[in-house]
Amino acid sequence: MSSAKLYTFGLSHQNIWANKILITASITNTKVKIMGKEDGFEYGVSNKTTDFKKKFPIEKCFAFEHDDVKLIECDAVLYHLCKDTKYDFTEKTFELLTLASRDLHMVMSTLCYPALGLIRPDKIENAAALSLMRELFLHLTDLLSEHDYLCGATLTVCDVAVFCEIIPFYELYMDEPCRCLYPAIVTWIQRCASLEVFKHRFGTIKPCELISSFNHSLYAKYHESERKGVKEPAKKGEKTVEKKVTKKVEVVPVAPKASPTAVFTSLPPTTFELEEWKRKYINSASYSDTMTWLWDNFDQEGFSFWYGVYKYSN
C-alpha cells in the first residue's frame, strides 16, 4: 500500500483537521505525505485546477488521497485510517468524534478565532459558546472520572480528536480560573501532551496565562483585500452619480442635498473596536496598561481626540 497524500493549507496548532489526521496516521502506522510546492501543489491555486477537481469535485481543502480512496471530511479520513486496526471505530467513537468536530469546534472557533484575527467577536455568540463549553466539559469530566482516557485505559482516536480541538482553547482562552474548574480535563491534557505522538506534532504546549483579546492588526491584514474591494465600487458609484446630476442640472431643478449622515458612508471601515476599548478601560487595574492598549490599537485616520468641558458642572 502506497503512502497517503494530504493536501492542506499549512501546519500549526490551529490546523485542527491536519493535526487529527497526522496524529491518527502516526498511531496506526500509516505514512502520510503532506503535499507542498515541491510536489506541484500550491494551496489556493492547485486546488482550483481541472486535474484536482477530477479527484475532488469540491474545491475544499484539505483533501486526503490514499490509493483509490479520496476524502474531504476529517472524520471519514480518521475512520479510513483506523479501519481494521486496534483503533477501529465503535458507536462511542462516532459519538465523541461528532462531539469534537461539531460542538467543540464551534466553541473553539467562536472564542479563539477573534484572537487569531479571523473573525470579529460577538457577545451573544460568545455567551452561547461559553454555555455549551460548560456542558461539554462536564460531560468530558464524567468520562475521565472513571478512566485515564476518554474511552478507557489506553489512548484512542477519540482522545486525538478531542485533544486537537481543545488545544487552541487551552492556549488562548482557558486561563487559570477556568482550569481550576476542570482539573480532570487539565490532567488529561497534560497526560496526552506528554506522549511522544503529541509532542512530535505540537511541541511544548503552554497553558493560557491571560485570555487573548481580539487581534485588530491581524484582522485588518486578513481582510484588507475585502475593504479595498468595497471602497473601489463606492468611488465609481459616486462619480457616476455626479455626472448624471451635472447633466440634469441644465434642464431640471437641482436635487435636494443628501442627508448629513451620507458623508460617512464612503469612509473605510475602522479596525478600532469601541466596545473592546470600553471593556479594557473598565476592567483594567493599571492605567499604564490601559493607555498602552489604546495607543497600540487606536485608528488615527478614523478617529480623533476632543477635549470637552461639562456645561453643567454641578
PDB file of C-alpha atoms in Angstrom:
ATOM      1  CA  MET A   1       0.000   0.000   0.000  1.00  0.00           C
ATOM      2  CA  SER A   2       1.391   3.427  -1.003  1.00  0.00           C
ATOM      3  CA  SER A   3       1.758   6.459   1.238  1.00  0.00           C
ATOM      4  CA  ALA A   4      -1.312   8.621   1.698  1.00  0.00           C
ATOM      5  CA  LYS A   5      -1.315  12.228   0.482  1.00  0.00           C
ATOM      6  CA  LEU A   6      -2.674  15.168   2.448  1.00  0.00           C
ATOM      7  CA  TYR A   7      -3.476  18.460   0.707  1.00  0.00           C
ATOM      8  CA  THR A   8      -3.861  21.277   3.221  1.00  0.00           C
ATOM      9  CA  PHE A   9      -3.100  24.941   3.967  1.00  0.00           C
ATOM     10  CA  GLY A  10      -0.067  24.741   6.232  1.00  0.00           C
ATOM     11  CA  LEU A  11       0.591  23.282   9.642  1.00  0.00           C
ATOM     12  CA  SER A  12       0.071  24.912  13.029  1.00  0.00           C
ATOM     13  CA  HIS A  13      -1.723  24.296  16.319  1.00  0.00           C
ATOM     14  CA  GLN A  14      -4.802  25.842  14.682  1.00  0.00           C
ATOM     15  CA  ASN A  15      -4.885  23.470  11.677  1.00  0.00           C
ATOM     16  CA  ILE A  16      -7.075  21.108  13.657  1.00  0.00           C
ATOM     17  CA  TRP A  17      -8.058  18.788  10.815  1.00  0.00           C
ATOM     18  CA  ALA A  18      -4.497  18.162   9.633  1.00  0.00           C
ATOM     19  CA  ASN A  19      -3.341  17.544  13.213  1.00  0.00           C
ATOM     20  CA  LYS A  20      -6.078  14.951  13.784  1.00  0.00           C
ATOM     21  CA  ILE A  21      -5.140  13.095  10.601  1.00  0.00           C
ATOM     22  CA  LEU A  22      -1.371  13.190  11.110  1.00  0.00           C
ATOM     23  CA  ILE A  23      -1.530  12.004  14.731  1.00  0.00           C
ATOM     24  CA  THR A  24      -4.025   9.250  13.893  1.00  0.00           C
ATOM     25  CA  ALA A  25      -1.814   8.183  10.993  1.00  0.00           C
ATOM     26  CA  SER A  26       1.115   8.013  13.405  1.00  0.00           C
ATOM     27  CA  ILE A  27      -0.631   5.747  15.942  1.00  0.00           C
ATOM     28  CA  THR A  28      -1.948   3.483  13.154  1.00  0.00           C
ATOM     29  CA  ASN A  29       1.463   3.339  11.422  1.00  0.00           C
ATOM     30  CA  THR A  30       0.205   4.875   8.175  1.00  0.00           C
ATOM     31  CA  LYS A  31       2.593   7.012   6.156  1.00  0.00           C
ATOM     32  CA  VAL A  32       1.131  10.367   5.122  1.00  0.00           C
ATOM     33  CA  LYS A  33       2.917  12.819   2.835  1.00  0.00           C
ATOM     34  CA  ILE A  34       1.977  16.482   3.170  1.00  0.00           C
ATOM     35  CA  MET A  35       1.807  17.863  -0.356  1.00  0.00           C
ATOM     36  CA  GLY A  36       3.588  21.167  -0.994  1.00  0.00           C
ATOM     37  CA  LYS A  37       5.091  23.308  -3.742  1.00  0.00           C
ATOM     38  CA  GLU A  38       7.878  20.788  -4.298  1.00  0.00           C
ATOM     39  CA  ASP A  39       5.155  18.276  -5.175  1.00  0.00           C
ATOM     40  CA  GLY A  40       3.407  20.687  -7.534  1.00  0.00           C
ATOM     41  CA  PHE A  41       0.671  21.655  -5.070  1.00  0.00           C
ATOM     42  CA  GLU A  42       0.031  25.258  -4.006  1.00  0.00           C
ATOM     43  CA  TYR A  43      -2.918  25.920  -1.726  1.00  0.00           C
ATOM     44  CA  GLY A  44      -5.442  28.317  -3.237  1.00  0.00           C
ATOM     45  CA  VAL A  45      -4.150  27.661  -6.756  1.00  0.00           C
ATOM     46  CA  SER A  46      -3.709  23.940  -7.380  1.00  0.00           C
ATOM     47  CA  ASN A  47      -6.981  23.003  -5.681  1.00  0.00           C
ATOM     48  CA  LYS A  48      -8.844  25.082  -8.281  1.00  0.00           C
ATOM     49  CA  THR A  49      -7.372  23.271 -11.295  1.00  0.00           C
ATOM     50  CA  THR A  50      -9.237  20.817 -13.514  1.00  0.00           C
ATOM     51  CA  ASP A  51      -6.981  17.898 -12.539  1.00  0.00           C
ATOM     52  CA  PHE A  52      -7.614  18.478  -8.838  1.00  0.00           C
ATOM     53  CA  LYS A  53     -11.369  18.753  -9.387  1.00  0.00           C
ATOM     54  CA  LYS A  54     -11.368  15.397 -11.162  1.00  0.00           C
ATOM     55  CA  LYS A  55     -10.151  13.814  -7.914  1.00  0.00           C
ATOM     56  CA  PHE A  56     -12.098  16.081  -5.562  1.00  0.00           C
ATOM     57  CA  PRO A  57     -15.129  17.681  -7.289  1.00  0.00           C
ATOM     58  CA  ILE A  58     -15.462  20.200  -4.463  1.00  0.00           C
ATOM     59  CA  GLU A  59     -12.510  22.613  -4.225  1.00  0.00           C
ATOM     60  CA  LYS A  60     -12.436  22.057  -0.479  1.00  0.00           C
ATOM     61  CA  CYS A  61      -9.011  21.805   1.028  1.00  0.00           C
ATOM     62  CA  PHE A  62      -7.932  19.895   2.991  1.00  0.00           C
ATOM     63  CA  ALA A  63      -8.222  16.732   0.893  1.00  0.00           C
ATOM     64  CA  PHE A  64      -6.937  13.217   1.512  1.00  0.00           C
ATOM     65  CA  GLU A  65      -5.869  10.587  -1.027  1.00  0.00           C
ATOM     66  CA  HIS A  66      -4.823   7.007  -0.298  1.00  0.00           C
ATOM     67  CA  ASP A  67      -4.677   4.641  -3.264  1.00  0.00           C
ATOM     68  CA  ASP A  68      -8.243   4.698  -4.655  1.00  0.00           C
ATOM     69  CA  VAL A  69      -9.718   6.395  -1.572  1.00  0.00           C
ATOM     70  CA  LYS A  70     -10.318  10.146  -1.907  1.00  0.00           C
ATOM     71  CA  LEU A  71     -11.903  12.025   1.009  1.00  0.00           C
ATOM     72  CA  ILE A  72     -12.547  15.620   2.064  1.00  0.00           C
ATOM     73  CA  GLU A  73     -14.113  15.136   5.526  1.00  0.00           C
ATOM     74  CA  CYS A  74     -11.846  14.699   8.540  1.00  0.00           C
ATOM     75  CA  ASP A  75     -13.929  12.122  10.424  1.00  0.00           C
ATOM     76  CA  ALA A  76     -14.152   9.989   7.271  1.00  0.00           C
ATOM     77  CA  VAL A  77     -10.353  10.097   6.997  1.00  0.00           C
ATOM     78  CA  LEU A  78      -9.985   9.030  10.639  1.00  0.00           C
ATOM     79  CA  TYR A  79     -12.331   6.106  10.005  1.00  0.00           C
ATOM     80  CA  HIS A  80     -10.273   5.081   6.964  1.00  0.00           C
ATOM     81  CA  LEU A  81      -7.014   5.207   8.947  1.00  0.00           C
ATOM     82  CA  CYS A  82      -8.403   3.229  11.905  1.00  0.00           C
ATOM     83  CA  LYS A  83     -10.265   0.591   9.907  1.00  0.00           C
ATOM     84  CA  ASP A  84      -9.026  -2.964  10.533  1.00  0.00           C
ATOM     85  CA  THR A  85      -6.673  -1.817  13.309  1.00  0.00           C
ATOM     86  CA  LYS A  86      -6.963  -1.968  17.092  1.00  0.00           C
ATOM     87  CA  TYR A  87      -8.295   1.592  16.872  1.00  0.00           C
ATOM     88  CA  ASP A  88     -11.307   0.528  14.775  1.00  0.00           C
ATOM     89  CA  PHE A  89     -14.472   2.561  15.428  1.00  0.00           C
ATOM     90  CA  THR A  90     -17.294   1.763  17.846  1.00  0.00           C
ATOM     91  CA  GLU A  91     -20.571   3.598  18.403  1.00  0.00           C
ATOM     92  CA  LYS A  92     -18.934   5.560  21.235  1.00  0.00           C
ATOM     93  CA  THR A  93     -16.110   6.532  18.903  1.00  0.00           C
ATOM     94  CA  PHE A  94     -18.536   8.000  16.379  1.00  0.00           C
ATOM     95  CA  GLU A  95     -20.348   9.902  19.123  1.00  0.00           C
ATOM     96  CA  LEU A  96     -17.211  11.515  20.530  1.00  0.00           C
ATOM     97  CA  LEU A  97     -15.815  12.334  17.087  1.00  0.00           C
ATOM     98  CA  THR A  98     -19.049  14.117  16.200  1.00  0.00           C
ATOM     99  CA  LEU A  99     -18.996  15.954  19.522  1.00  0.00           C
ATOM    100  CA  ALA A 100     -15.435  17.108  18.797  1.00  0.00           C
ATOM    101  CA  SER A 101     -15.857  18.134  15.160  1.00  0.00           C
ATOM    102  CA  ARG A 102     -19.241  19.831  15.644  1.00  0.00           C
ATOM    103  CA  ASP A 103     -19.739  21.137  19.191  1.00  0.00           C
ATOM    104  CA  LEU A 104     -16.196  21.530  20.495  1.00  0.00           C
ATOM    105  CA  HIS A 105     -15.102  23.083  17.218  1.00  0.00           C
ATOM    106  CA  MET A 106     -17.929  25.619  17.421  1.00  0.00           C
ATOM    107  CA  VAL A 107     -16.815  26.610  20.933  1.00  0.00           C
ATOM    108  CA  MET A 108     -13.162  26.851  19.933  1.00  0.00           C
ATOM    109  CA  SER A 109     -13.763  28.870  16.769  1.00  0.00           C
ATOM    110  CA  THR A 110     -16.185  31.315  18.419  1.00  0.00           C
ATOM    111  CA  LEU A 111     -13.912  32.064  21.377  1.00  0.00           C
ATOM    112  CA  CYS A 112     -10.456  31.731  19.790  1.00  0.00           C
ATOM    113  CA  TYR A 113     -10.771  32.922  16.188  1.00  0.00           C
ATOM    114  CA  PRO A 114     -11.036  36.621  17.227  1.00  0.00           C
ATOM    115  CA  ALA A 115      -7.624  36.299  18.922  1.00  0.00           C
ATOM    116  CA  LEU A 116      -6.244  34.928  15.642  1.00  0.00           C
ATOM    117  CA  GLY A 117      -7.740  37.811  13.669  1.00  0.00           C
ATOM    118  CA  LEU A 118     -10.063  35.562  11.676  1.00  0.00           C
ATOM    119  CA  ILE A 119     -13.427  36.935  12.850  1.00  0.00           C
ATOM    120  CA  ARG A 120     -14.812  39.756  14.966  1.00  0.00           C
ATOM    121  CA  PRO A 121     -16.001  38.873  18.484  1.00  0.00           C
ATOM    122  CA  ASP A 122     -19.745  38.710  19.093  1.00  0.00           C
ATOM    123  CA  LYS A 123     -21.114  38.967  22.644  1.00  0.00           C
ATOM    124  CA  ILE A 124     -24.220  36.868  22.008  1.00  0.00           C
ATOM    125  CA  GLU A 125     -22.301  34.105  20.230  1.00  0.00           C
ATOM    126  CA  ASN A 126     -19.604  34.157  22.928  1.00  0.00           C
ATOM    127  CA  ALA A 127     -22.207  33.691  25.661  1.00  0.00           C
ATOM    128  CA  ALA A 128     -23.748  30.750  23.791  1.00  0.00           C
ATOM    129  CA  ALA A 129     -20.306  29.212  23.222  1.00  0.00           C
ATOM    130  CA  LEU A 130     -19.374  29.503  26.907  1.00  0.00           C
ATOM    131  CA  SER A 131     -22.646  27.866  27.920  1.00  0.00           C
ATOM    132  CA  LEU A 132     -22.035  24.978  25.521  1.00  0.00           C
ATOM    133  CA  MET A 133     -18.430  24.714  26.696  1.00  0.00           C
ATOM    134  CA  ARG A 134     -19.552  24.166  30.288  1.00  0.00           C
ATOM    135  CA  GLU A 135     -21.894  21.360  29.209  1.00  0.00           C
ATOM    136  CA  LEU A 136     -19.214  19.680  27.096  1.00  0.00           C
ATOM    137  CA  PHE A 137     -16.538  19.960  29.769  1.00  0.00           C
ATOM    138  CA  LEU A 138     -18.832  18.461  32.400  1.00  0.00           C
ATOM    139  CA  HIS A 139     -19.515  15.549  30.045  1.00  0.00           C
ATOM    140  CA  LEU A 140     -15.787  15.037  29.431  1.00  0.00           C
ATOM    141  CA  THR A 141     -15.145  15.252  33.176  1.00  0.00           C
ATOM    142  CA  ASP A 142     -17.649  12.437  33.752  1.00  0.00           C
ATOM    143  CA  LEU A 143     -15.857  10.264  31.177  1.00  0.00           C
ATOM    144  CA  LEU A 144     -12.461  10.975  32.729  1.00  0.00           C
ATOM    145  CA  SER A 145     -13.658  10.276  36.268  1.00  0.00           C
ATOM    146  CA  GLU A 146     -13.572   6.544  35.521  1.00  0.00           C
ATOM    147  CA  HIS A 147     -10.589   6.215  33.159  1.00  0.00           C
ATOM    148  CA  ASP A 148      -7.292   7.836  32.262  1.00  0.00           C
ATOM    149  CA  TYR A 149      -8.506   8.404  28.703  1.00  0.00           C
ATOM    150  CA  LEU A 150     -11.905   9.174  27.203  1.00  0.00           C
ATOM    151  CA  CYS A 151     -12.760   5.607  26.199  1.00  0.00           C
ATOM    152  CA  GLY A 152     -10.790   3.555  28.680  1.00  0.00           C
ATOM    153  CA  ALA A 153      -7.305   2.904  29.987  1.00  0.00           C
ATOM    154  CA  THR A 154      -5.486   3.496  26.683  1.00  0.00           C
ATOM    155  CA  LEU A 155      -5.298   6.202  24.047  1.00  0.00           C
ATOM    156  CA  THR A 156      -7.885   6.083  21.240  1.00  0.00           C
ATOM    157  CA  VAL A 157      -8.691   8.201  18.206  1.00  0.00           C
ATOM    158  CA  CYS A 158     -11.322   9.952  20.380  1.00  0.00           C
ATOM    159  CA  ASP A 159      -8.554  11.369  22.557  1.00  0.00           C
ATOM    160  CA  VAL A 160      -6.725  12.539  19.438  1.00  0.00           C
ATOM    161  CA  ALA A 161      -9.791  14.309  18.017  1.00  0.00           C
ATOM    162  CA  VAL A 162     -10.870  15.989  21.259  1.00  0.00           C
ATOM    163  CA  PHE A 163      -7.296  16.964  22.163  1.00  0.00           C
ATOM    164  CA  CYS A 164      -6.725  18.685  18.800  1.00  0.00           C
ATOM    165  CA  GLU A 165      -9.963  20.657  19.191  1.00  0.00           C
ATOM    166  CA  ILE A 166      -9.246  21.725  22.777  1.00  0.00           C
ATOM    167  CA  ILE A 167      -5.606  22.808  22.395  1.00  0.00           C
ATOM    168  CA  PRO A 168      -6.242  26.225  20.753  1.00  0.00           C
ATOM    169  CA  PHE A 169      -8.792  26.915  23.503  1.00  0.00           C
ATOM    170  CA  TYR A 170      -6.325  25.710  26.185  1.00  0.00           C
ATOM    171  CA  GLU A 171      -3.582  28.005  24.875  1.00  0.00           C
ATOM    172  CA  LEU A 172      -5.631  31.127  24.086  1.00  0.00           C
ATOM    173  CA  TYR A 173      -8.680  31.165  26.387  1.00  0.00           C
ATOM    174  CA  MET A 174      -8.512  28.629  29.222  1.00  0.00           C
ATOM    175  CA  ASP A 175      -6.818  30.748  31.890  1.00  0.00           C
ATOM    176  CA  GLU A 176      -6.045  29.582  35.433  1.00  0.00           C
ATOM    177  CA  PRO A 177      -9.504  30.346  36.943  1.00  0.00           C
ATOM    178  CA  CYS A 178     -11.088  28.314  34.145  1.00  0.00           C
ATOM    179  CA  ARG A 179      -8.589  25.462  34.516  1.00  0.00           C
ATOM    180  CA  CYS A 180      -9.329  25.252  38.236  1.00  0.00           C
ATOM    181  CA  LEU A 181     -12.941  24.372  37.411  1.00  0.00           C
ATOM    182  CA  TYR A 182     -11.976  21.344  35.304  1.00  0.00           C
ATOM    183  CA  PRO A 183      -8.977  19.607  36.942  1.00  0.00           C
ATOM    184  CA  ALA A 184      -9.742  16.232  35.331  1.00  0.00           C
ATOM    185  CA  ILE A 185      -9.600  17.756  31.842  1.00  0.00           C
ATOM    186  CA  VAL A 186      -6.372  19.623  32.612  1.00  0.00           C
ATOM    187  CA  THR A 187      -4.771  16.406  33.891  1.00  0.00           C
ATOM    188  CA  TRP A 188      -5.914  14.578  30.751  1.00  0.00           C
ATOM    189  CA  ILE A 189      -4.479  17.322  28.510  1.00  0.00           C
ATOM    190  CA  GLN A 190      -1.146  17.129  30.324  1.00  0.00           C
ATOM    191  CA  ARG A 191      -1.183  13.328  30.095  1.00  0.00           C
ATOM    192  CA  CYS A 192      -1.762  13.411  26.331  1.00  0.00           C
ATOM    193  CA  ALA A 193       0.738  16.230  25.809  1.00  0.00           C
ATOM    194  CA  SER A 194       3.456  14.141  27.468  1.00  0.00           C
ATOM    195  CA  LEU A 195       3.077  11.378  24.860  1.00  0.00           C
ATOM    196  CA  GLU A 196       5.643  11.394  22.069  1.00  0.00           C
ATOM    197  CA  VAL A 197       2.999  11.265  19.338  1.00  0.00           C
ATOM    198  CA  PHE A 198       1.595  14.620  20.522  1.00  0.00           C
ATOM    199  CA  LYS A 199       4.993  16.146  21.311  1.00  0.00           C
ATOM    200  CA  HIS A 200       6.105  15.488  17.742  1.00  0.00           C
ATOM    201  CA  ARG A 201       3.091  17.378  16.386  1.00  0.00           C
ATOM    202  CA  PHE A 202       2.670  20.204  18.932  1.00  0.00           C
ATOM    203  CA  GLY A 203       5.988  20.541  20.727  1.00  0.00           C
ATOM    204  CA  THR A 204       5.660  22.174  24.146  1.00  0.00           C
ATOM    205  CA  ILE A 205       2.097  23.199  24.944  1.00  0.00           C
ATOM    206  CA  LYS A 206       1.770  26.235  27.213  1.00  0.00           C
ATOM    207  CA  PRO A 207      -1.454  26.931  29.116  1.00  0.00           C
ATOM    208  CA  CYS A 208      -3.158  30.302  28.773  1.00  0.00           C
ATOM    209  CA  GLU A 209      -1.991  32.945  31.269  1.00  0.00           C
ATOM    210  CA  LEU A 210      -4.251  35.781  30.137  1.00  0.00           C
ATOM    211  CA  ILE A 211      -7.303  35.389  27.889  1.00  0.00           C
ATOM    212  CA  SER A 212      -6.383  36.611  24.416  1.00  0.00           C
ATOM    213  CA  SER A 213      -8.390  39.567  23.124  1.00  0.00           C
ATOM    214  CA  PHE A 214      -9.452  40.491  19.595  1.00  0.00           C
ATOM    215  CA  ASN A 215      -6.383  40.928  17.355  1.00  0.00           C
ATOM    216  CA  HIS A 216      -7.151  44.114  15.410  1.00  0.00           C
ATOM    217  CA  SER A 217      -3.955  44.169  13.344  1.00  0.00           C
ATOM    218  CA  LEU A 218      -4.281  40.572  12.146  1.00  0.00           C
ATOM    219  CA  TYR A 219      -7.945  41.072  11.338  1.00  0.00           C
ATOM    220  CA  ALA A 220      -7.122  44.178   9.305  1.00  0.00           C
ATOM    221  CA  LYS A 221      -4.374  42.294   7.480  1.00  0.00           C
ATOM    222  CA  TYR A 222      -6.568  39.299   6.623  1.00  0.00           C
ATOM    223  CA  HIS A 223      -9.497  41.455   5.492  1.00  0.00           C
ATOM    224  CA  GLU A 224      -7.561  44.212   3.725  1.00  0.00           C
ATOM    225  CA  SER A 225      -8.465  42.927   0.272  1.00  0.00           C
ATOM    226  CA  GLU A 226     -12.145  42.858   1.250  1.00  0.00           C
ATOM    227  CA  ARG A 227     -12.028  46.504   2.341  1.00  0.00           C
ATOM    228  CA  LYS A 228     -10.327  47.526  -0.882  1.00  0.00           C
ATOM    229  CA  GLY A 229     -12.933  45.636  -2.842  1.00  0.00           C
ATOM    230  CA  VAL A 230     -15.683  47.596  -1.093  1.00  0.00           C
ATOM    231  CA  LYS A 231     -14.071  51.019  -1.487  1.00  0.00           C
ATOM    232  CA  GLU A 232     -13.416  50.963  -5.228  1.00  0.00           C
ATOM    233  CA  PRO A 233     -17.024  50.406  -6.375  1.00  0.00           C
ATOM    234  CA  ALA A 234     -18.163  53.145  -3.974  1.00  0.00           C
ATOM    235  CA  LYS A 235     -15.877  55.680  -5.635  1.00  0.00           C
ATOM    236  CA  LYS A 236     -17.008  54.692  -9.102  1.00  0.00           C
ATOM    237  CA  GLY A 237     -20.625  54.939  -7.990  1.00  0.00           C
ATOM    238  CA  GLU A 238     -20.097  58.414  -6.603  1.00  0.00           C
ATOM    239  CA  LYS A 239     -18.526  59.631  -9.855  1.00  0.00           C
ATOM    240  CA  THR A 240     -21.372  58.195 -11.890  1.00  0.00           C
ATOM    241  CA  VAL A 241     -23.974  59.970  -9.772  1.00  0.00           C
ATOM    242  CA  GLU A 242     -22.111  63.259 -10.060  1.00  0.00           C
ATOM    243  CA  LYS A 243     -22.050  63.012 -13.858  1.00  0.00           C
ATOM    244  CA  LYS A 244     -25.774  62.285 -14.012  1.00  0.00           C
ATOM    245  CA  VAL A 245     -26.622  65.187 -11.725  1.00  0.00           C
ATOM    246  CA  THR A 246     -24.424  67.540 -13.771  1.00  0.00           C
ATOM    247  CA  LYS A 247     -26.262  66.629 -16.952  1.00  0.00           C
ATOM    248  CA  LYS A 248     -29.690  67.029 -15.392  1.00  0.00           C
ATOM    249  CA  VAL A 249     -28.959  70.429 -13.840  1.00  0.00           C
ATOM    250  CA  GLU A 250     -29.324  72.037 -17.264  1.00  0.00           C
ATOM    251  CA  VAL A 251     -32.976  71.018 -17.614  1.00  0.00           C
ATOM    252  CA  VAL A 252     -34.136  70.013 -14.139  1.00  0.00           C
ATOM    253  CA  PRO A 253     -34.012  71.824 -10.768  1.00  0.00           C
ATOM    254  CA  VAL A 254     -31.124  70.835  -8.539  1.00  0.00           C
ATOM    255  CA  ALA A 255     -31.865  67.718  -6.498  1.00  0.00           C
ATOM    256  CA  PRO A 256     -32.119  68.150  -2.712  1.00  0.00           C
ATOM    257  CA  LYS A 257     -28.906  67.699  -0.792  1.00  0.00           C
ATOM    258  CA  ALA A 258     -28.152  64.339   0.736  1.00  0.00           C
ATOM    259  CA  SER A 259     -28.609  63.949   4.456  1.00  0.00           C
ATOM    260  CA  PRO A 260     -25.503  64.713   6.573  1.00  0.00           C
ATOM    261  CA  THR A 261     -25.074  61.046   7.525  1.00  0.00           C
ATOM    262  CA  ALA A 262     -24.414  60.162   3.880  1.00  0.00           C
ATOM    263  CA  VAL A 263     -20.996  61.812   4.189  1.00  0.00           C
ATOM    264  CA  PHE A 264     -19.719  58.941   6.326  1.00  0.00           C
ATOM    265  CA  THR A 265     -20.878  56.084   4.126  1.00  0.00           C
ATOM    266  CA  SER A 266     -17.812  56.315   1.887  1.00  0.00           C
ATOM    267  CA  LEU A 267     -15.336  56.102   4.773  1.00  0.00           C
ATOM    268  CA  PRO A 268     -13.354  52.849   5.050  1.00  0.00           C
ATOM    269  CA  PRO A 269     -14.227  50.559   7.976  1.00  0.00           C
ATOM    270  CA  THR A 270     -12.112  51.042  11.063  1.00  0.00           C
ATOM    271  CA  THR A 271     -10.173  48.409  12.999  1.00  0.00           C
ATOM    272  CA  PHE A 272     -10.676  50.254  16.299  1.00  0.00           C
ATOM    273  CA  GLU A 273     -13.300  48.487  18.431  1.00  0.00           C
ATOM    274  CA  LEU A 274     -15.028  50.924  20.784  1.00  0.00           C
ATOM    275  CA  GLU A 275     -16.680  48.123  22.758  1.00  0.00           C
ATOM    276  CA  GLU A 276     -13.320  46.433  23.268  1.00  0.00           C
ATOM    277  CA  TRP A 277     -11.841  49.767  24.418  1.00  0.00           C
ATOM    278  CA  LYS A 278     -14.694  50.223  26.942  1.00  0.00           C
ATOM    279  CA  ARG A 279     -14.141  46.717  28.270  1.00  0.00           C
ATOM    280  CA  LYS A 280     -10.400  47.316  28.599  1.00  0.00           C
ATOM    281  CA  TYR A 281     -10.844  50.718  30.247  1.00  0.00           C
ATOM    282  CA  ILE A 282     -13.389  49.470  32.785  1.00  0.00           C
ATOM    283  CA  ASN A 283     -11.735  46.166  33.701  1.00  0.00           C
ATOM    284  CA  SER A 284      -8.048  47.076  33.698  1.00  0.00           C
ATOM    285  CA  ALA A 285      -6.466  47.727  37.073  1.00  0.00           C
ATOM    286  CA  SER A 286      -3.466  49.513  35.577  1.00  0.00           C
ATOM    287  CA  TYR A 287      -3.739  52.943  33.939  1.00  0.00           C
ATOM    288  CA  SER A 288      -0.470  52.440  32.027  1.00  0.00           C
ATOM    289  CA  ASP A 289      -1.686  49.116  30.598  1.00  0.00           C
ATOM    290  CA  THR A 290      -4.932  50.760  29.524  1.00  0.00           C
ATOM    291  CA  MET A 291      -3.179  53.618  27.724  1.00  0.00           C
ATOM    292  CA  THR A 292      -0.663  51.248  26.135  1.00  0.00           C
ATOM    293  CA  TRP A 293      -3.547  49.243  24.690  1.00  0.00           C
ATOM    294  CA  LEU A 294      -5.199  52.434  23.431  1.00  0.00           C
ATOM    295  CA  TRP A 295      -2.093  53.678  21.576  1.00  0.00           C
ATOM    296  CA  ASP A 296      -1.427  50.213  20.122  1.00  0.00           C
ATOM    297  CA  ASN A 297      -4.960  49.912  18.731  1.00  0.00           C
ATOM    298  CA  PHE A 298      -6.046  53.489  18.072  1.00  0.00           C
ATOM    299  CA  ASP A 299      -7.092  54.234  14.467  1.00  0.00           C
ATOM    300  CA  GLN A 300      -5.506  57.648  13.819  1.00  0.00           C
ATOM    301  CA  GLU A 301      -7.155  58.022  10.418  1.00  0.00           C
ATOM    302  CA  GLY A 302     -10.656  57.112  11.511  1.00  0.00           C
ATOM    303  CA  PHE A 303     -10.802  58.740  14.996  1.00  0.00           C
ATOM    304  CA  SER A 304      -9.592  61.909  16.745  1.00  0.00           C
ATOM    305  CA  PHE A 305      -9.411  63.194  20.330  1.00  0.00           C
ATOM    306  CA  TRP A 306     -11.542  66.141  21.526  1.00  0.00           C
ATOM    307  CA  TYR A 307     -11.358  67.978  24.833  1.00  0.00           C
ATOM    308  CA  GLY A 308     -14.721  68.898  26.318  1.00  0.00           C
ATOM    309  CA  VAL A 309     -15.976  70.722  29.410  1.00  0.00           C
ATOM    310  CA  TYR A 310     -19.303  69.913  31.078  1.00  0.00           C
ATOM    311  CA  LYS A 311     -21.819  72.704  30.607  1.00  0.00           C
ATOM    312  CA  TYR A 312     -23.478  71.880  33.922  1.00  0.00           C
ATOM    313  CA  SER A 313     -20.541  71.039  36.145  1.00  0.00           C
ATOM    314  CA  ASN A 314     -22.698  70.533  39.228  1.00  0.00           C
TER     315      ASN A 314
END
